[in-house]
Amino acid sequence: MPFLTLDVKWNLVNIDKLTPAEPDSFRWHFKVKCTNCGETKDSWHYIIMNEQMEVPGSRGSAHLVEKCKLCQRVNTLTLLDDSVKPYSIEKNEQFQPILKMDCRGIEPFDFDPRTGWRGEGPESGAPFEDIDLNEKEWSDYDEKIQEAVEINSFECRFSHARA
């Protein structure tokens, strides 16, 4: 089966365990391409863990079901349960997998983090909620340690993975 991980890289300053605040209702925004004909779309698709749709002509379901306009194949993408992992400061500025998905005929090629993230101060334990990464960077202030908190230098990639 064609499993992919979403690997991200950030520079975290005084923040740790960056993860979606509500993993079941978080909107994962991807740009996708058909692996059969290579057609890509410039529009963003959002996928939510707790929303699935039926696959036409099948007994299964997936988080994204799309018929390619060029080759007419029905392609699917399914987020794997319990695959959401936090981005850790321990491997800061290194690619870390944060999500695993089963891709059949469709493959994501870009990710936009947008809103709905949370993290915590590694020294203070201070929670940071509603982190907005629309600009792919964010900053705040940790009152407990009296220092700036930052997220910047975002990059993403998709890697093949095992089940």
C-alpha positions as a LaTeX table, in Angstrom:
\begin{tabular}{lrrr}
\hline
Residue & $x$ (\AA) & $y$ (\AA) & $z$ (\AA) \\
\hline
Met1 & 0.00 & 0.00 & 0.00 \\
Pro2 & 1.25 & 3.51 & $-0.79$ \\
Phe3 & 1.75 & 5.14 & 2.60 \\
Leu4 & 3.19 & 8.65 & 2.85 \\
Thr5 & 4.18 & 10.77 & 5.81 \\
Leu6 & 3.93 & 14.51 & 6.01 \\
Asp7 & 7.34 & 15.64 & 7.23 \\
Val8 & 7.76 & 19.21 & 8.43 \\
Lys9 & 10.69 & 21.29 & 9.57 \\
Trp10 & 10.45 & 24.39 & 11.73 \\
Asn11 & 12.76 & 26.47 & 13.83 \\
Leu12 & 11.19 & 26.48 & 17.31 \\
Val13 & 12.37 & 29.00 & 19.91 \\
Asn14 & 11.12 & 28.38 & 23.47 \\
Ile15 & 8.19 & 26.24 & 22.31 \\
Asp16 & 7.82 & 22.46 & 22.11 \\
Lys17 & 5.31 & 19.77 & 21.13 \\
Leu18 & 3.78 & 21.74 & 18.25 \\
Thr19 & 0.67 & 19.83 & 17.19 \\
Pro20 & $-2.90$ & 20.43 & 16.00 \\
Ala21 & $-4.98$ & 21.55 & 19.01 \\
Glu22 & $-7.91$ & 19.31 & 18.00 \\
Pro23 & $-6.51$ & 16.49 & 15.81 \\
Asp24 & $-9.95$ & 15.00 & 15.00 \\
Ser25 & $-11.34$ & 18.28 & 13.64 \\
Phe26 & $-8.11$ & 19.90 & 12.38 \\
Arg27 & $-8.16$ & 20.96 & 8.72 \\
Trp28 & $-5.12$ & 19.57 & 6.90 \\
His29 & $-4.66$ & 21.71 & 3.75 \\
Phe30 & $-2.98$ & 19.96 & 0.82 \\
Lys31 & $-2.38$ & 20.46 & $-2.87$ \\
Val32 & $-2.61$ & 17.12 & $-4.68$ \\
Lys33 & $-1.71$ & 15.50 & $-7.98$ \\
Cys34 & $-2.96$ & 12.41 & $-9.81$ \\
Thr35 & $-0.27$ & 9.72 & $-9.82$ \\
Asn36 & $-1.75$ & 8.13 & $-12.94$ \\
Cys37 & $-1.59$ & 11.09 & $-15.35$ \\
Gly38 & 0.32 & 13.68 & $-13.30$ \\
Glu39 & $-2.42$ & 16.33 & $-13.34$ \\
Thr40 & $-1.93$ & 18.84 & $-10.53$ \\
Lys41 & $-4.37$ & 21.33 & $-9.09$ \\
Asp42 & $-3.51$ & 24.78 & $-7.82$ \\
Ser43 & $-6.43$ & 24.76 & $-5.41$ \\
Trp44 & $-6.14$ & 23.63 & $-1.78$ \\
His45 & $-8.09$ & 20.66 & $-0.44$ \\
Tyr46 & $-8.78$ & 20.39 & 3.25 \\
Ile47 & $-9.10$ & 17.03 & 4.94 \\
Ile48 & $-10.54$ & 16.42 & 8.41 \\
Met49 & $-9.80$ & 13.25 & 10.38 \\
Asn50 & $-13.39$ & 12.74 & 11.57 \\
Glu51 & $-15.02$ & 13.32 & 8.16 \\
Gln52 & $-15.02$ & 10.54 & 5.58 \\
Met53 & $-16.88$ & 9.96 & 2.33 \\
Glu54 & $-17.84$ & 6.80 & 0.50 \\
Val55 & $-15.71$ & 5.64 & $-2.40$ \\
Pro56 & $-17.94$ & 5.13 & $-5.49$ \\
Gly57 & $-18.11$ & 1.47 & $-6.57$ \\
Ser58 & $-16.51$ & 0.30 & $-3.33$ \\
Arg59 & $-17.51$ & $-0.61$ & 0.20 \\
Gly60 & $-14.78$ & 1.60 & 1.60 \\
Ser61 & $-14.49$ & 5.21 & 2.60 \\
Ala62 & $-11.73$ & 7.82 & 2.55 \\
His63 & $-11.06$ & 11.32 & 3.80 \\
Leu64 & $-10.60$ & 12.64 & 0.25 \\
Val65 & $-12.25$ & 11.08 & $-2.80$ \\
Glu66 & $-11.56$ & 12.81 & $-6.09$ \\
Lys67 & $-12.14$ & 11.95 & $-9.72$ \\
Cys68 & $-9.30$ & 13.18 & $-11.92$ \\
Lys69 & $-10.64$ & 15.49 & $-14.61$ \\
Leu70 & $-7.94$ & 14.42 & $-17.07$ \\
Cys71 & $-7.81$ & 10.59 & $-16.79$ \\
Gln72 & $-11.19$ & 10.04 & $-15.05$ \\
Arg73 & $-9.75$ & 7.76 & $-12.31$ \\
Val74 & $-11.27$ & 7.89 & $-8.84$ \\
Asn75 & $-8.44$ & 8.52 & $-6.38$ \\
Thr76 & $-8.46$ & 8.46 & $-2.58$ \\
Leu77 & $-6.47$ & 9.73 & 0.37 \\
Thr78 & $-7.05$ & 8.41 & 3.90 \\
Leu79 & $-5.47$ & 9.80 & 7.05 \\
Leu80 & $-4.39$ & 6.97 & 9.34 \\
Asp81 & $-5.89$ & 6.88 & 12.84 \\
Asp82 & $-3.54$ & 7.84 & 15.67 \\
Ser83 & $-0.84$ & 8.95 & 13.21 \\
Val84 & $-0.72$ & 12.61 & 14.27 \\
Lys85 & 2.57 & 13.28 & 16.07 \\
Pro86 & 3.86 & 16.52 & 17.63 \\
Tyr87 & 6.83 & 18.41 & 16.23 \\
Ser88 & 9.48 & 18.29 & 18.95 \\
Ile89 & 12.18 & 20.81 & 19.84 \\
Glu90 & 14.49 & 17.82 & 20.49 \\
Lys91 & 14.97 & 17.52 & 16.73 \\
Asn92 & 14.56 & 21.23 & 16.01 \\
Glu93 & 15.25 & 22.32 & 12.43 \\
Gln94 & 15.10 & 18.69 & 11.22 \\
Phe95 & 12.34 & 17.03 & 9.23 \\
Gln96 & 9.96 & 15.14 & 11.52 \\
Pro97 & 6.87 & 13.13 & 10.47 \\
Ile98 & 3.67 & 14.58 & 11.91 \\
Leu99 & 1.02 & 12.67 & 9.91 \\
Lys100 & 0.72 & 9.38 & 7.99 \\
Met101 & $-1.70$ & 8.78 & 5.12 \\
Asp102 & $-2.74$ & 6.06 & 2.68 \\
Cys103 & $-2.70$ & 7.50 & $-0.85$ \\
Arg104 & $-4.26$ & 5.61 & $-3.77$ \\
Gly105 & $-3.92$ & 7.31 & $-7.12$ \\
Ile106 & $-3.46$ & 10.71 & $-5.54$ \\
Glu107 & $-0.46$ & 12.23 & $-3.84$ \\
Pro108 & $-0.07$ & 15.48 & $-1.91$ \\
Phe109 & 2.77 & 17.74 & $-3.01$ \\
Asp110 & 2.27 & 20.79 & $-0.77$ \\
Phe111 & 0.99 & 21.48 & 2.75 \\
Asp112 & $-0.22$ & 24.74 & 4.31 \\
Pro113 & $-0.27$ & 24.68 & 8.15 \\
Arg114 & $-2.78$ & 27.57 & 8.56 \\
Thr115 & $-4.52$ & 27.76 & 11.99 \\
Gly116 & $-5.44$ & 25.59 & 14.96 \\
Trp117 & $-2.04$ & 24.66 & 16.42 \\
Arg118 & $-0.89$ & 24.45 & 20.00 \\
Gly119 & 2.40 & 24.05 & 21.81 \\
Glu120 & 3.99 & 24.51 & 25.20 \\
Gly121 & 7.01 & 26.19 & 26.71 \\
Pro122 & 9.74 & 23.54 & 27.19 \\
Glu123 & 11.04 & 25.16 & 30.38 \\
Ser124 & 7.90 & 26.81 & 31.75 \\
Gly125 & 5.25 & 24.33 & 30.60 \\
Ala126 & 3.16 & 27.38 & 29.58 \\
Pro127 & 0.46 & 26.43 & 27.08 \\
Phe128 & 0.21 & 28.32 & 23.78 \\
Glu129 & $-3.19$ & 27.81 & 22.17 \\
Asp130 & $-4.69$ & 28.96 & 18.85 \\
Ile131 & $-1.34$ & 29.35 & 17.12 \\
Asp132 & $-1.91$ & 30.88 & 13.68 \\
Leu133 & 0.61 & 29.71 & 11.08 \\
Asn134 & $-1.07$ & 31.31 & 8.06 \\
Glu135 & 2.13 & 33.30 & 7.50 \\
Lys136 & 4.17 & 30.14 & 8.24 \\
Glu137 & 5.67 & 31.87 & 11.27 \\
Trp138 & 4.42 & 32.99 & 14.66 \\
Ser139 & 5.72 & 34.75 & 17.78 \\
Asp140 & 4.57 & 35.36 & 21.33 \\
Tyr141 & 6.01 & 35.93 & 24.80 \\
Asp142 & 6.41 & 33.41 & 27.64 \\
Glu143 & 5.66 & 35.32 & 30.85 \\
Lys144 & 7.07 & 32.58 & 33.10 \\
Ile145 & 10.58 & 32.65 & 31.63 \\
Gln146 & 10.27 & 36.23 & 30.33 \\
Glu147 & 11.52 & 35.37 & 26.85 \\
Ala148 & 10.22 & 35.50 & 23.29 \\
Val149 & 8.60 & 32.42 & 21.74 \\
Glu150 & 8.91 & 31.89 & 17.98 \\
Ile151 & 8.08 & 29.48 & 15.18 \\
Asn152 & 9.67 & 30.16 & 11.78 \\
Ser153 & 11.59 & 28.69 & 8.80 \\
Phe154 & 8.79 & 26.32 & 7.73 \\
Glu155 & 9.46 & 23.57 & 5.16 \\
Cys156 & 7.53 & 20.41 & 4.26 \\
Arg157 & 8.01 & 17.23 & 2.25 \\
Phe158 & 6.25 & 13.92 & 1.74 \\
Ser159 & 8.09 & 10.63 & 2.31 \\
His160 & 7.23 & 7.03 & 1.59 \\
Ala161 & 6.57 & 5.04 & 4.76 \\
Arg162 & 5.68 & 1.58 & 5.95 \\
Ala163 & 2.34 & 0.68 & 7.49 \\
\hline
\end{tabular}
